[in-house]
Amino acid sequence: MPLPSAVLEPSTSLLDLDLKAIWQYRELLYFLVWREVKVRYKQTVLGVAWAVLQPLMTMAIFTVIFGMFVNVPSDGLPYPLFALVALLPWTYFSEAMSRSSVSLVGDAQLIRKVYFPRLIMPLAAVVSPAVDFLLAFILLLAMMAWYGLSPTWGIIMLPGFLLLGLITALAVGLWLSALNVRYRDVRHTVPFLTQCWMYASPVAYPVSVVPEGWRVLYGLNPMAGVIEGFRWALLGKQSPDVGIMMVSVIAVIALLIGGVIFFKHMEQTFADVI
Amino acid sequence: MNELALRAEHLGKLYKIGQTGEHHTTLRDQLMASTRALFRRNGRPHMGSGTLWALREVSFEVKRGELVGIIGHNGAGKSTLLKILSRITRPTTGRAEIWGRIGSLLEVGTGFHSELSGRENLYLSGAILGMPKAEIDRKFDQIVAFAEVEKFIDTPVKHYSSGMYMRLAFAVAAHLDPDILLIDEVLSVGDLAFQRKCLEYAKRLQEGKATVLFVSHNMFAVKALCKRVIYMADGQVQFDGPPENAIQLYEGDSRLSMAPWARGMLDADRSKRPIAITDIEVLDEHGQSRCVFDYGERMRIRLQFDASESVTDPNFNISIFRSDNVPCCNYNTAMDGLSIPSLYGKGMIEVLTPPLKLVAELYAIHVMVWDAKFQQLYSAQMGMTFHVRHHLLSPHFGVFHEAAEWHWDPDEGESFLMHEGHTTTAPQQLS
């Protein structure tokens, strides 16, 4: 008798990641990302231009309010560029977080009727906004050329920072999407959470305005590390504080492990509750 | 071939009542509930009255190439079992082992996105069902041809007719070529023609050595397709063996069960209802017990009843429902001019129907007792089924077929043609 191709039993282990199953379903991941990208700008007049317009308009508003009226310091960089470099990872992150939080509930029909590793859904939701990010990135490079700035060699570290942002969004998305299946309160919480999180991240202001004593606490926000990393890699600002980065990375890993355990625990009843 | 396709050992599934997703608990409800629970701890959080074993100690084995029917009443656990086997939900206890790829016709059309084209949906849906892209590439032309949507393959499916949509969705599912196919006929969407298509597909797959598990309420289909039937009740396997015996048990249990729509209108306890139907017999015109009737034959339905209290002016109703739950016709004493002033105790009442003009299908008999004005329901029971046979008439022809009177006069037609010829030549003559 050959080994069974599937064994169905109550889950017992705490961290049963089942990476093999996710690998088997990697093509589904690809198709779900592709669906998101494809459907996102259907029936819009401006289409994919939205991906570029959103950060561009936010940059304009920030420049007028924070750059001109409030006169927020920008570490000696032109404020529009200073803001846009931060807005790119931030827009990506907030999109990834909000899309992944509704990823399971938005496809309830699938969850109820078909088996696949459920982790694929929040995963696809955090990968798909990366396409928007890439489009906006072209705009950023054009802006930098306009200001006569060329990226430093630190640009090779950029994918690393983006990955850190992706993992952060995934970690939060795992918690939120699983919670959302049971408690629809999440839907109302996410916009508020996004807003709070933006104030806690150096998007409109530099980390240098944060008092020394608060820095380590501030570093607990992984997006602080990601955004500082972007400014460093692209604009050659002083390198990010290694201490802060370490705190960020540890915070992300803790959040991710917790998220996976929680998601896996909740996963067993998704189809019954959704 | 003695290889196993599937083995279930002591499978159980516990549901918390209210966990059905009908209303979404909010965090506030949950917080309040857990606060309350703190104050009245009983130490057994999962065994309270708010739980239900939808499945208990279910064990069976299915060999490769077998076609097994699963029958049972609503709530017997059939759908829960299929959900566990298709890995949508996990069992609470026990384990199941599966050898091969599982497919199910539950999934038809899931994952379709209305904004995407037929081609895009085909790939998406295939990937969701677990087909590798290379396999979809290979079967693409075949699927499109099967669905008969070649011309519209690059049109968004929101512009498809519902028939085209279903055909494409089914075509994808039908090309999955699973080793084990699960069919829940009770839940599968679509009309009778579509359900037939599913059955044909199941049969074809099985001939190709696939294993099929077939959940159905249609005893004729079960009898025709399966050599082995599992009868479930109360979440447990009651019988596993030849279809005749399983169906006998099923029909014995279902004979006098309450019609599902009457729940909430009647007391669940039969003895508390004013009148109970204790037996339903389906007979032919001459009083012989029967369950298959030819189109045009008359049918005798004999009811035994027991009125525990005096019921005045009762109105006995017999409704005939097609197997897809389409109500087809109704005979009742009030409209047919039989008045019964009052009833008490045991008795019998019989109806001889007019010639049955229903199309060939499976039908269920629901028996109801109302008051004369259809205001109060005294009893509503169901269970007996019968089949109508006809070589041509099917639900494609409608619910029933009755001969109509046609009129065609060949002489009038000819004169009309001549007349027309005459009028066309007339203006020429005038000019």
mmCIF file of C-alpha atoms in Angstrom, chain A residues 119-236:
data_model
loop_
_atom_site.group_PDB
_atom_site.id
_atom_site.type_symbol
_atom_site.label_atom_id
_atom_site.label_comp_id
_atom_site.label_asym_id
_atom_site.label_seq_id
_atom_site.Cartn_x
_atom_site.Cartn_y
_atom_site.Cartn_z
ATOM 1 C CA LEU A 119 -2.214 31.115 3.871
ATOM 2 C CA ILE A 120 -2.084 31.697 0.114
ATOM 3 C CA MET A 121 -4.831 34.308 0.353
ATOM 4 C CA PRO A 122 -3.180 36.885 2.643
ATOM 5 C CA LEU A 123 0.089 36.076 0.897
ATOM 6 C CA ALA A 124 -1.356 36.976 -2.507
ATOM 7 C CA ALA A 125 -2.854 40.124 -1.013
ATOM 8 C CA VAL A 126 0.527 41.400 0.193
ATOM 9 C CA VAL A 127 2.337 40.513 -3.016
ATOM 10 C CA SER A 128 -0.113 42.129 -5.438
ATOM 11 C CA PRO A 129 0.378 45.799 -4.406
ATOM 12 C CA ALA A 130 4.083 45.352 -5.165
ATOM 13 C CA VAL A 131 3.118 45.771 -8.819
ATOM 14 C CA ASP A 132 1.750 49.232 -8.045
ATOM 15 C CA PHE A 133 4.904 49.904 -6.109
ATOM 16 C CA LEU A 134 7.087 49.103 -9.106
ATOM 17 C CA LEU A 135 5.130 51.504 -11.319
ATOM 18 C CA ALA A 136 5.394 54.279 -8.747
ATOM 19 C CA PHE A 137 9.087 53.501 -8.411
ATOM 20 C CA ILE A 138 9.628 54.536 -12.024
ATOM 21 C CA LEU A 139 8.068 57.876 -11.146
ATOM 22 C CA LEU A 140 10.434 58.189 -8.221
ATOM 23 C CA LEU A 141 13.470 57.560 -10.401
ATOM 24 C CA ALA A 142 12.232 60.229 -12.813
ATOM 25 C CA MET A 143 11.809 62.693 -9.926
ATOM 26 C CA MET A 144 15.315 61.957 -8.709
ATOM 27 C CA ALA A 145 16.716 62.606 -12.154
ATOM 28 C CA TRP A 146 14.793 65.901 -12.231
ATOM 29 C CA TYR A 147 16.477 66.965 -8.978
ATOM 30 C CA GLY A 148 19.803 65.774 -10.326
ATOM 31 C CA LEU A 149 20.214 63.063 -7.706
ATOM 32 C CA SER A 150 21.469 59.624 -8.552
ATOM 33 C CA PRO A 151 20.888 56.643 -6.269
ATOM 34 C CA THR A 152 23.799 55.545 -4.107
ATOM 35 C CA TRP A 153 25.264 52.041 -4.144
ATOM 36 C CA GLY A 154 22.902 51.410 -1.242
ATOM 37 C CA ILE A 155 20.168 50.782 -3.815
ATOM 38 C CA ILE A 156 21.185 47.122 -3.846
ATOM 39 C CA MET A 157 19.776 46.941 -0.325
ATOM 40 C CA LEU A 158 16.407 48.231 -1.488
ATOM 41 C CA PRO A 159 14.821 44.806 -2.157
ATOM 42 C CA GLY A 160 15.778 43.881 1.392
ATOM 43 C CA PHE A 161 13.884 46.843 2.795
ATOM 44 C CA LEU A 162 10.909 46.131 0.557
ATOM 45 C CA LEU A 163 10.946 42.534 1.762
ATOM 46 C CA LEU A 164 10.939 43.752 5.358
ATOM 47 C CA GLY A 165 7.869 45.866 4.529
ATOM 48 C CA LEU A 166 6.219 42.866 2.859
ATOM 49 C CA ILE A 167 6.843 40.592 5.810
ATOM 50 C CA THR A 168 5.528 43.239 8.189
ATOM 51 C CA ALA A 169 2.342 43.561 6.121
ATOM 52 C CA LEU A 170 2.018 39.771 5.988
ATOM 53 C CA ALA A 171 2.481 39.413 9.727
ATOM 54 C CA VAL A 172 -0.200 42.008 10.450
ATOM 55 C CA GLY A 173 -2.357 40.658 7.619
ATOM 56 C CA LEU A 174 -2.318 37.148 9.104
ATOM 57 C CA TRP A 175 -3.683 38.448 12.384
ATOM 58 C CA LEU A 176 -6.245 40.731 10.820
ATOM 59 C CA SER A 177 -7.536 38.381 8.131
ATOM 60 C CA ALA A 178 -8.051 35.535 10.591
ATOM 61 C CA LEU A 179 -9.704 37.841 13.116
ATOM 62 C CA ASN A 180 -11.902 39.274 10.377
ATOM 63 C CA VAL A 181 -13.365 35.849 9.642
ATOM 64 C CA ARG A 182 -14.827 35.735 13.121
ATOM 65 C CA TYR A 183 -15.147 39.386 14.087
ATOM 66 C CA ARG A 184 -16.206 41.792 11.393
ATOM 67 C CA ASP A 185 -15.100 44.620 13.666
ATOM 68 C CA VAL A 186 -11.768 44.366 11.891
ATOM 69 C CA ARG A 187 -13.193 46.024 8.809
ATOM 70 C CA HIS A 188 -13.919 49.147 10.831
ATOM 71 C CA THR A 189 -10.617 49.059 12.659
ATOM 72 C CA VAL A 190 -8.253 48.855 9.692
ATOM 73 C CA PRO A 191 -8.648 52.420 8.327
ATOM 74 C CA PHE A 192 -8.098 53.796 11.808
ATOM 75 C CA LEU A 193 -5.126 51.513 12.394
ATOM 76 C CA THR A 194 -3.593 52.621 9.094
ATOM 77 C CA GLN A 195 -3.948 56.260 10.058
ATOM 78 C CA CYS A 196 -2.384 55.803 13.483
ATOM 79 C CA TRP A 197 0.422 53.760 12.010
ATOM 80 C CA MET A 198 1.244 56.483 9.496
ATOM 81 C CA TYR A 199 1.665 59.040 12.264
ATOM 82 C CA ALA A 200 3.958 56.589 14.017
ATOM 83 C CA SER A 201 6.131 56.253 10.907
ATOM 84 C CA PRO A 202 8.591 58.820 9.545
ATOM 85 C CA VAL A 203 6.600 59.516 6.389
ATOM 86 C CA ALA A 204 6.018 63.252 6.686
ATOM 87 C CA TYR A 205 8.905 63.973 9.083
ATOM 88 C CA PRO A 206 12.449 62.648 9.648
ATOM 89 C CA VAL A 207 13.381 60.324 12.495
ATOM 90 C CA SER A 208 15.757 63.059 13.697
ATOM 91 C CA VAL A 209 12.822 64.958 15.212
ATOM 92 C CA VAL A 210 12.000 62.008 17.462
ATOM 93 C CA PRO A 211 13.581 62.567 20.919
ATOM 94 C CA GLU A 212 16.560 60.280 21.678
ATOM 95 C CA GLY A 213 14.844 58.584 24.586
ATOM 96 C CA TRP A 214 11.963 57.495 22.376
ATOM 97 C CA ARG A 215 14.078 56.021 19.593
ATOM 98 C CA VAL A 216 14.131 52.380 20.740
ATOM 99 C CA LEU A 217 10.396 52.394 21.327
ATOM 100 C CA TYR A 218 9.989 54.077 17.968
ATOM 101 C CA GLY A 219 12.085 51.324 16.394
ATOM 102 C CA LEU A 220 9.501 48.775 17.458
ATOM 103 C CA ASN A 221 7.570 50.000 14.444
ATOM 104 C CA PRO A 222 9.178 48.052 11.604
ATOM 105 C CA MET A 223 7.976 50.604 9.076
ATOM 106 C CA ALA A 224 10.283 53.168 10.702
ATOM 107 C CA GLY A 225 13.208 50.965 9.743
ATOM 108 C CA VAL A 226 11.836 50.336 6.257
ATOM 109 C CA ILE A 227 11.271 54.022 5.486
ATOM 110 C CA GLU A 228 14.613 55.124 6.909
ATOM 111 C CA GLY A 229 16.211 52.357 4.880
ATOM 112 C CA PHE A 230 14.604 53.673 1.699
ATOM 113 C CA ARG A 231 15.853 57.215 2.357
ATOM 114 C CA TRP A 232 19.315 55.904 3.000
ATOM 115 C CA ALA A 233 19.452 53.588 -0.005
ATOM 116 C CA LEU A 234 18.091 56.081 -2.518
ATOM 117 C CA LEU A 235 18.981 59.550 -1.271
ATOM 118 C CA GLY A 236 22.203 58.758 0.531
#
